[in-house]
mmCIF file of C-alpha atoms in Angstrom:
data_model
loop_
_atom_site.group_PDB
_atom_site.id
_atom_site.type_symbol
_atom_site.label_atom_id
_atom_site.label_comp_id
_atom_site.label_asym_id
_atom_site.label_seq_id
_atom_site.Cartn_x
_atom_site.Cartn_y
_atom_site.Cartn_z
ATOM 1 C CA UNK A 18 14.170 -76.241 26.760
ATOM 2 C CA UNK A 19 15.109 -79.918 26.549
ATOM 3 C CA UNK A 20 17.218 -81.418 23.772
ATOM 4 C CA UNK A 21 17.248 -85.216 23.568
ATOM 5 C CA UNK A 22 19.337 -87.636 21.585
ATOM 6 C CA UNK A 23 21.836 -90.444 21.798
ATOM 7 C CA UNK A 24 25.529 -89.962 22.585
ATOM 8 C CA UNK A 25 27.258 -87.969 19.837
ATOM 9 C CA UNK A 26 24.077 -86.482 18.348
ATOM 10 C CA UNK A 27 25.235 -82.868 18.782
ATOM 11 C CA UNK A 28 23.022 -81.907 21.726
ATOM 12 C CA UNK A 29 25.620 -79.755 23.493
ATOM 13 C CA UNK A 30 26.644 -78.179 20.189
ATOM 14 C CA UNK A 31 23.020 -77.135 19.667
ATOM 15 C CA UNK A 32 22.954 -75.565 23.128
ATOM 16 C CA UNK A 33 26.236 -73.773 22.421
ATOM 17 C CA UNK A 34 24.837 -72.416 19.149
ATOM 18 C CA UNK A 35 21.592 -71.357 20.874
ATOM 19 C CA UNK A 36 23.638 -69.202 23.250
ATOM 20 C CA UNK A 37 26.326 -67.880 20.910
ATOM 21 C CA UNK A 38 23.916 -66.988 18.089
ATOM 22 C CA UNK A 39 21.414 -65.296 20.391
ATOM 23 C CA UNK A 40 21.473 -61.608 19.309
ATOM 24 C CA UNK A 41 20.938 -60.549 22.938
ATOM 25 C CA UNK A 42 23.693 -62.758 24.352
ATOM 26 C CA UNK A 43 26.173 -59.909 24.905
ATOM 27 C CA UNK A 44 23.584 -58.072 27.011
ATOM 28 C CA UNK A 45 22.412 -61.140 28.965
ATOM 29 C CA UNK A 46 23.501 -62.925 32.129
ATOM 30 C CA UNK A 47 24.186 -66.459 30.885
ATOM 31 C CA UNK A 48 25.576 -69.262 33.032
ATOM 32 C CA UNK A 49 26.315 -72.931 32.514
ATOM 33 C CA UNK A 50 26.502 -75.642 35.159
ATOM 34 C CA UNK A 51 28.328 -78.607 33.648
ATOM 35 C CA UNK A 52 29.821 -81.929 34.712
ATOM 36 C CA UNK A 53 32.218 -81.670 33.007
ATOM 37 C CA UNK A 54 32.612 -78.477 30.920
ATOM 38 C CA UNK A 55 32.871 -79.797 27.359
ATOM 39 C CA UNK A 56 34.173 -76.709 25.552
ATOM 40 C CA UNK A 57 34.205 -72.906 25.869
ATOM 41 C CA UNK A 58 30.953 -71.057 25.114
ATOM 42 C CA UNK A 59 31.139 -67.374 24.226
ATOM 43 C CA UNK A 60 29.095 -64.950 26.363
ATOM 44 C CA UNK A 61 28.578 -67.585 29.102
ATOM 45 C CA UNK A 62 29.995 -67.879 32.618
ATOM 46 C CA UNK A 63 30.788 -71.593 32.872
ATOM 47 C CA UNK A 64 30.643 -73.299 36.279
ATOM 48 C CA UNK A 65 32.143 -76.803 36.517
ATOM 49 C CA UNK A 66 30.689 -79.279 39.001
ATOM 50 C CA UNK A 67 32.531 -82.479 39.848
ATOM 51 C CA UNK A 68 30.053 -84.937 41.306
ATOM 52 C CA UNK A 69 31.293 -87.514 43.827
ATOM 53 C CA UNK A 70 29.374 -90.701 43.106
ATOM 54 C CA UNK A 71 30.617 -92.193 46.385
ATOM 55 C CA UNK A 72 29.155 -89.294 48.356
ATOM 56 C CA UNK A 73 25.617 -88.498 47.129
ATOM 57 C CA UNK A 74 24.974 -86.086 49.984
ATOM 58 C CA UNK A 75 27.936 -83.909 49.018
ATOM 59 C CA UNK A 76 26.938 -83.996 45.338
ATOM 60 C CA UNK A 77 23.424 -82.891 46.221
ATOM 61 C CA UNK A 78 24.806 -80.077 48.388
ATOM 62 C CA UNK A 79 27.071 -78.805 45.576
ATOM 63 C CA UNK A 80 24.191 -78.682 43.113
ATOM 64 C CA UNK A 81 21.811 -77.067 45.598
ATOM 65 C CA UNK A 82 24.306 -74.352 46.590
ATOM 66 C CA UNK A 83 25.252 -73.589 42.981
ATOM 67 C CA UNK A 84 21.640 -73.288 41.799
ATOM 68 C CA UNK A 85 20.633 -71.241 44.857
ATOM 69 C CA UNK A 86 23.445 -68.785 44.136
ATOM 70 C CA UNK A 87 22.465 -68.574 40.462
ATOM 71 C CA UNK A 88 18.805 -67.920 41.258
ATOM 72 C CA UNK A 89 19.818 -65.047 43.556
ATOM 73 C CA UNK A 90 21.877 -63.606 40.698
ATOM 74 C CA UNK A 91 18.723 -63.578 38.498
ATOM 75 C CA UNK A 92 20.274 -65.042 35.326
ATOM 76 C CA UNK A 93 18.639 -64.747 31.921
ATOM 77 C CA UNK A 94 19.673 -68.232 30.763
ATOM 78 C CA UNK A 95 21.168 -71.206 32.611
ATOM 79 C CA UNK A 96 22.488 -74.182 30.649
ATOM 80 C CA UNK A 97 22.566 -77.291 32.831
ATOM 81 C CA UNK A 98 24.218 -79.724 30.477
ATOM 82 C CA UNK A 99 22.927 -83.273 30.805
ATOM 83 C CA UNK A 100 20.014 -84.085 33.137
ATOM 84 C CA UNK A 101 20.999 -87.583 34.212
ATOM 85 C CA UNK A 102 20.257 -87.962 37.927
ATOM 86 C CA UNK A 103 18.171 -86.554 40.765
ATOM 87 C CA UNK A 104 20.620 -83.697 41.432
ATOM 88 C CA UNK A 105 20.546 -82.255 37.914
ATOM 89 C CA UNK A 106 16.781 -82.892 37.675
ATOM 90 C CA UNK A 107 16.203 -80.987 40.940
ATOM 91 C CA UNK A 108 18.326 -78.126 39.611
ATOM 92 C CA UNK A 109 16.274 -77.969 36.406
ATOM 93 C CA UNK A 110 13.046 -77.990 38.380
ATOM 94 C CA UNK A 111 14.203 -75.217 40.725
ATOM 95 C CA UNK A 112 15.267 -72.995 37.837
ATOM 96 C CA UNK A 113 12.021 -73.307 35.923
ATOM 97 C CA UNK A 114 9.826 -72.951 39.006
ATOM 98 C CA UNK A 115 11.544 -69.636 39.777
ATOM 99 C CA UNK A 116 10.821 -68.374 36.261
ATOM 100 C CA UNK A 117 14.278 -68.675 34.685
ATOM 101 C CA UNK A 118 15.064 -70.077 31.261
ATOM 102 C CA UNK A 119 16.927 -73.345 31.539
ATOM 103 C CA UNK A 120 18.572 -75.404 28.806
ATOM 104 C CA UNK A 121 19.166 -79.098 29.368
ATOM 105 C CA UNK A 122 19.932 -82.276 27.494
ATOM 106 C CA UNK A 123 18.760 -85.821 28.151
ATOM 107 C CA UNK A 124 19.688 -89.183 26.683
ATOM 108 C CA UNK A 125 16.496 -90.458 25.067
ATOM 109 C CA UNK A 126 15.485 -92.105 21.810
ATOM 110 C CA UNK A 127 12.887 -90.099 19.897
ATOM 111 C CA UNK A 128 10.695 -87.278 21.184
ATOM 112 C CA UNK A 129 8.307 -89.807 22.713
ATOM 113 C CA UNK A 130 11.112 -91.145 24.923
ATOM 114 C CA UNK A 131 11.843 -87.884 26.761
ATOM 115 C CA UNK A 132 9.167 -88.080 29.471
ATOM 116 C CA UNK A 133 9.677 -91.814 30.212
ATOM 117 C CA UNK A 134 13.391 -91.096 30.606
ATOM 118 C CA UNK A 135 12.815 -88.178 32.999
ATOM 119 C CA UNK A 136 10.355 -90.069 35.219
ATOM 120 C CA UNK A 137 12.406 -93.253 35.518
ATOM 121 C CA UNK A 138 13.856 -93.965 39.001
ATOM 122 C CA UNK A 139 17.373 -92.875 37.984
ATOM 123 C CA UNK A 140 16.277 -89.265 37.361
ATOM 124 C CA UNK A 141 13.123 -89.328 39.452
ATOM 125 C CA UNK A 142 11.046 -86.416 38.171
ATOM 126 C CA UNK A 143 7.283 -86.782 38.405
ATOM 127 C CA UNK A 144 4.635 -86.189 35.789
ATOM 128 C CA UNK A 145 2.831 -83.546 37.822
ATOM 129 C CA UNK A 146 5.953 -81.366 37.821
ATOM 130 C CA UNK A 147 6.752 -82.045 34.168
ATOM 131 C CA UNK A 148 3.260 -81.078 33.030
ATOM 132 C CA UNK A 149 2.918 -77.934 35.140
ATOM 133 C CA UNK A 150 2.146 -74.730 33.164
ATOM 134 C CA UNK A 151 5.239 -73.243 31.480
ATOM 135 C CA UNK A 152 7.504 -75.951 32.881
ATOM 136 C CA UNK A 153 8.658 -76.931 29.386
ATOM 137 C CA UNK A 154 8.608 -74.568 26.449
ATOM 138 C CA UNK A 155 10.321 -76.690 23.807
ATOM 139 C CA UNK A 156 11.201 -80.365 23.376
ATOM 140 C CA UNK A 157 13.652 -81.494 20.714
ATOM 141 C CA UNK A 158 14.914 -84.894 19.647
ATOM 142 C CA UNK A 159 17.834 -84.658 17.249
ATOM 143 C CA UNK A 160 20.242 -86.939 15.407
ATOM 144 C CA UNK A 161 23.080 -86.443 12.932
ATOM 145 C CA UNK A 162 23.179 -88.027 9.472
ATOM 146 C CA UNK A 163 25.965 -87.818 6.864
ATOM 147 C CA UNK A 164 25.676 -85.280 4.038
ATOM 148 C CA UNK A 165 26.241 -86.649 0.557
ATOM 149 C CA UNK A 166 29.120 -85.378 -1.537
ATOM 150 C CA UNK A 167 27.503 -83.350 -4.297
ATOM 151 C CA UNK A 168 30.343 -84.198 -6.694
ATOM 152 C CA UNK A 169 30.137 -87.982 -6.670
ATOM 153 C CA UNK A 170 26.740 -89.105 -5.330
ATOM 154 C CA UNK A 171 24.940 -91.587 -7.596
ATOM 155 C CA UNK A 172 21.628 -90.723 -9.193
ATOM 156 C CA UNK A 173 18.806 -93.207 -8.702
ATOM 157 C CA UNK A 174 19.229 -94.967 -12.034
ATOM 158 C CA UNK A 175 22.902 -95.716 -11.309
ATOM 159 C CA UNK A 176 22.257 -96.735 -7.708
ATOM 160 C CA UNK A 177 19.507 -99.224 -8.640
ATOM 161 C CA UNK A 178 21.949 -101.071 -10.880
ATOM 162 C CA UNK A 179 24.726 -101.103 -8.295
ATOM 163 C CA UNK A 180 22.927 -101.744 -4.998
ATOM 164 C CA UNK A 181 20.153 -104.343 -4.475
ATOM 165 C CA UNK A 182 18.979 -102.579 -1.287
ATOM 166 C CA UNK A 183 18.392 -99.356 -3.222
ATOM 167 C CA UNK A 184 16.140 -101.156 -5.702
ATOM 168 C CA UNK A 185 14.072 -102.385 -2.740
ATOM 169 C CA UNK A 186 13.850 -98.887 -1.258
ATOM 170 C CA UNK A 187 12.722 -97.429 -4.569
ATOM 171 C CA UNK A 188 9.570 -99.549 -4.379
ATOM 172 C CA UNK A 189 8.800 -98.085 -0.963
ATOM 173 C CA UNK A 190 9.544 -94.552 -2.214
ATOM 174 C CA UNK A 191 7.088 -95.001 -5.082
ATOM 175 C CA UNK A 192 4.495 -96.390 -2.642
ATOM 176 C CA UNK A 193 4.787 -93.112 -0.701
ATOM 177 C CA UNK A 194 4.008 -91.160 -3.885
ATOM 178 C CA UNK A 195 7.506 -89.697 -4.189
ATOM 179 C CA UNK A 196 9.500 -89.214 -7.384
ATOM 180 C CA UNK A 197 12.609 -91.399 -6.986
ATOM 181 C CA UNK A 198 14.580 -89.329 -9.500
ATOM 182 C CA UNK A 199 14.991 -86.618 -6.839
ATOM 183 C CA UNK A 200 17.079 -88.925 -4.633
ATOM 184 C CA UNK A 201 20.863 -89.297 -4.537
ATOM 185 C CA UNK A 202 22.901 -92.181 -3.123
ATOM 186 C CA UNK A 203 26.325 -92.544 -1.535
ATOM 187 C CA UNK A 204 29.156 -93.615 -3.825
ATOM 188 C CA UNK A 205 31.392 -96.256 -2.259
ATOM 189 C CA UNK A 206 34.976 -95.012 -2.357
ATOM 190 C CA UNK A 207 33.860 -91.416 -2.877
ATOM 191 C CA UNK A 208 36.023 -89.025 -4.872
ATOM 192 C CA UNK A 209 38.824 -86.510 -4.427
ATOM 193 C CA UNK A 210 36.391 -83.819 -3.269
ATOM 194 C CA UNK A 211 35.202 -85.830 -0.240
ATOM 195 C CA UNK A 212 38.444 -87.597 0.636
ATOM 196 C CA UNK A 213 37.066 -90.833 -0.833
ATOM 197 C CA UNK A 214 34.363 -90.998 1.845
ATOM 198 C CA UNK A 215 31.278 -90.297 -0.270
ATOM 199 C CA UNK A 216 30.059 -87.834 2.369
ATOM 200 C CA UNK A 217 31.054 -84.349 3.527
ATOM 201 C CA UNK A 218 30.151 -83.609 7.144
ATOM 202 C CA UNK A 219 26.811 -84.129 8.842
ATOM 203 C CA UNK A 220 23.393 -82.496 9.066
ATOM 204 C CA UNK A 221 20.750 -82.451 11.789
ATOM 205 C CA UNK A 222 17.421 -84.240 11.571
ATOM 206 C CA UNK A 223 14.947 -83.604 14.367
ATOM 207 C CA UNK A 224 11.533 -83.792 15.970
ATOM 208 C CA UNK A 225 10.353 -80.621 17.742
ATOM 209 C CA UNK A 226 7.369 -79.887 19.944
ATOM 210 C CA UNK A 227 6.055 -76.829 21.789
ATOM 211 C CA UNK A 228 3.948 -78.522 24.518
ATOM 212 C CA UNK A 229 0.323 -77.432 24.838
ATOM 213 C CA UNK A 230 -2.552 -78.707 26.960
ATOM 214 C CA UNK A 231 -3.708 -81.180 24.293
ATOM 215 C CA UNK A 232 -0.313 -82.915 24.515
ATOM 216 C CA UNK A 233 0.243 -82.390 28.247
ATOM 217 C CA UNK A 234 -3.078 -83.948 29.284
ATOM 218 C CA UNK A 235 -2.294 -87.515 28.155
ATOM 219 C CA UNK A 236 1.282 -87.164 29.439
ATOM 220 C CA UNK A 237 -0.102 -86.164 32.841
ATOM 221 C CA UNK A 238 -2.317 -89.265 32.808
ATOM 222 C CA UNK A 239 0.554 -91.601 31.759
ATOM 223 C CA UNK A 240 -1.018 -92.116 28.324
ATOM 224 C CA UNK A 241 2.229 -91.631 26.399
ATOM 225 C CA UNK A 242 0.981 -93.445 23.291
ATOM 226 C CA UNK A 243 -1.968 -91.030 23.087
ATOM 227 C CA UNK A 244 0.458 -88.091 23.374
ATOM 228 C CA UNK A 245 2.318 -89.458 20.346
ATOM 229 C CA UNK A 246 -0.967 -89.445 18.405
ATOM 230 C CA UNK A 247 -1.582 -85.826 19.434
ATOM 231 C CA UNK A 248 1.880 -84.884 18.144
ATOM 232 C CA UNK A 249 1.396 -86.789 14.876
ATOM 233 C CA UNK A 250 -2.034 -85.222 14.298
ATOM 234 C CA UNK A 251 -0.328 -81.856 13.665
ATOM 235 C CA UNK A 252 1.457 -83.210 10.560
ATOM 236 C CA UNK A 253 0.351 -81.957 7.151
ATOM 237 C CA UNK A 254 1.072 -85.485 5.771
ATOM 238 C CA UNK A 255 3.105 -83.915 2.951
ATOM 239 C CA UNK A 256 6.478 -85.669 2.869
ATOM 240 C CA UNK A 257 7.967 -82.947 0.642
ATOM 241 C CA UNK A 258 6.821 -80.050 2.838
ATOM 242 C CA UNK A 259 9.156 -77.942 4.993
ATOM 243 C CA UNK A 260 6.453 -77.749 7.680
ATOM 244 C CA UNK A 261 7.918 -79.844 10.493
ATOM 245 C CA UNK A 262 4.841 -79.814 12.757
ATOM 246 C CA UNK A 263 4.144 -83.384 13.833
ATOM 247 C CA UNK A 264 6.820 -84.888 11.598
ATOM 248 C CA UNK A 265 9.066 -87.692 12.816
ATOM 249 C CA UNK A 266 12.837 -87.845 12.544
ATOM 250 C CA UNK A 267 12.318 -90.570 9.914
ATOM 251 C CA UNK A 268 10.253 -88.136 7.840
ATOM 252 C CA UNK A 269 12.791 -85.329 8.287
ATOM 253 C CA UNK A 270 15.532 -87.658 7.032
ATOM 254 C CA UNK A 271 13.321 -88.698 4.114
ATOM 255 C CA UNK A 272 12.707 -85.019 3.266
ATOM 256 C CA UNK A 273 16.439 -84.335 3.148
ATOM 257 C CA UNK A 274 16.898 -87.464 1.038
ATOM 258 C CA UNK A 275 14.165 -86.281 -1.358
ATOM 259 C CA UNK A 276 16.106 -83.033 -1.736
ATOM 260 C CA UNK A 277 19.275 -84.978 -2.562
ATOM 261 C CA UNK A 278 21.166 -84.038 0.604
ATOM 262 C CA UNK A 279 21.376 -87.439 2.318
ATOM 263 C CA UNK A 280 21.162 -91.108 1.367
ATOM 264 C CA UNK A 281 17.622 -92.426 1.971
ATOM 265 C CA UNK A 282 19.095 -95.564 3.542
ATOM 266 C CA UNK A 283 19.813 -93.378 6.592
ATOM 267 C CA UNK A 284 16.048 -93.391 7.282
ATOM 268 C CA UNK A 285 16.351 -96.994 8.422
ATOM 269 C CA UNK A 286 18.193 -95.831 11.529
ATOM 270 C CA UNK A 287 14.884 -94.476 12.830
ATOM 271 C CA UNK A 288 12.190 -96.795 11.464
ATOM 272 C CA UNK A 289 11.631 -99.724 9.163
ATOM 273 C CA UNK A 290 10.634 -98.590 5.655
ATOM 274 C CA UNK A 291 8.070 -101.329 5.142
ATOM 275 C CA UNK A 292 6.433 -100.657 8.523
ATOM 276 C CA UNK A 293 6.411 -96.908 7.878
ATOM 277 C CA UNK A 294 4.825 -97.300 4.428
ATOM 278 C CA UNK A 295 2.030 -99.423 5.898
ATOM 279 C CA UNK A 296 1.340 -96.830 8.623
ATOM 280 C CA UNK A 297 1.461 -93.980 6.105
ATOM 281 C CA UNK A 298 -1.129 -95.679 3.899
ATOM 282 C CA UNK A 299 -3.451 -96.168 6.894
ATOM 283 C CA UNK A 300 -3.115 -92.504 7.868
ATOM 284 C CA UNK A 301 -3.904 -91.434 4.304
#
């Protein structure tokens, strides 16, 4: 299971929650191999590894010995932390090839960036390994966006009068066939309920994929753009639907904006509204 995202997108927190909220965790053998250990995880035996960048041979030996010992112990779940070099990539490969569940994170932008990141020279995995049967069971790209304060967020009518960029976005929202009155917008200066921030915490937006042969085939043949089309073909094209099959992180953010949970301007972190509207019309 690979979770991708930029720094600070909550990847390790998702892994921690996956382990701690697993109803079978108390009966399972769960280990983590981390460099460094970020924070305690209930039900897990956490193994710190301190890599020596000046001594690659010793770093490789530490990883190899740790993973070999874990495989002999027959763990149920092993969380590897970040896969960022050949040592952690080799550990992930060894775990999955011996039939164990591994959890890992990788720095990548969007779901479509995961494989290119893993096969680049820094990490050095190859496509044949990555597309082997049952090598990957779930791919996730996630990001965090601010939640609007329900007490002070502007409705659309107010926001159009106050913010020129909102008026521009409303035209795009109408072009997508969405009712703009559903949206809410951040109030500058907030209120007493949100500490004058206009937002209260963060929420996850994500792209998720269970790889199958239709998606793996173009990946195996280095046709990454075709794999994106396979992923997108699973979408129901309903921007108000909770069905996340084939949806992009832009569309997940737009869905949460439509429900009044986040400011639609957050969508622009993931795609350009004008470009997205043009693509959406072509798909329709």
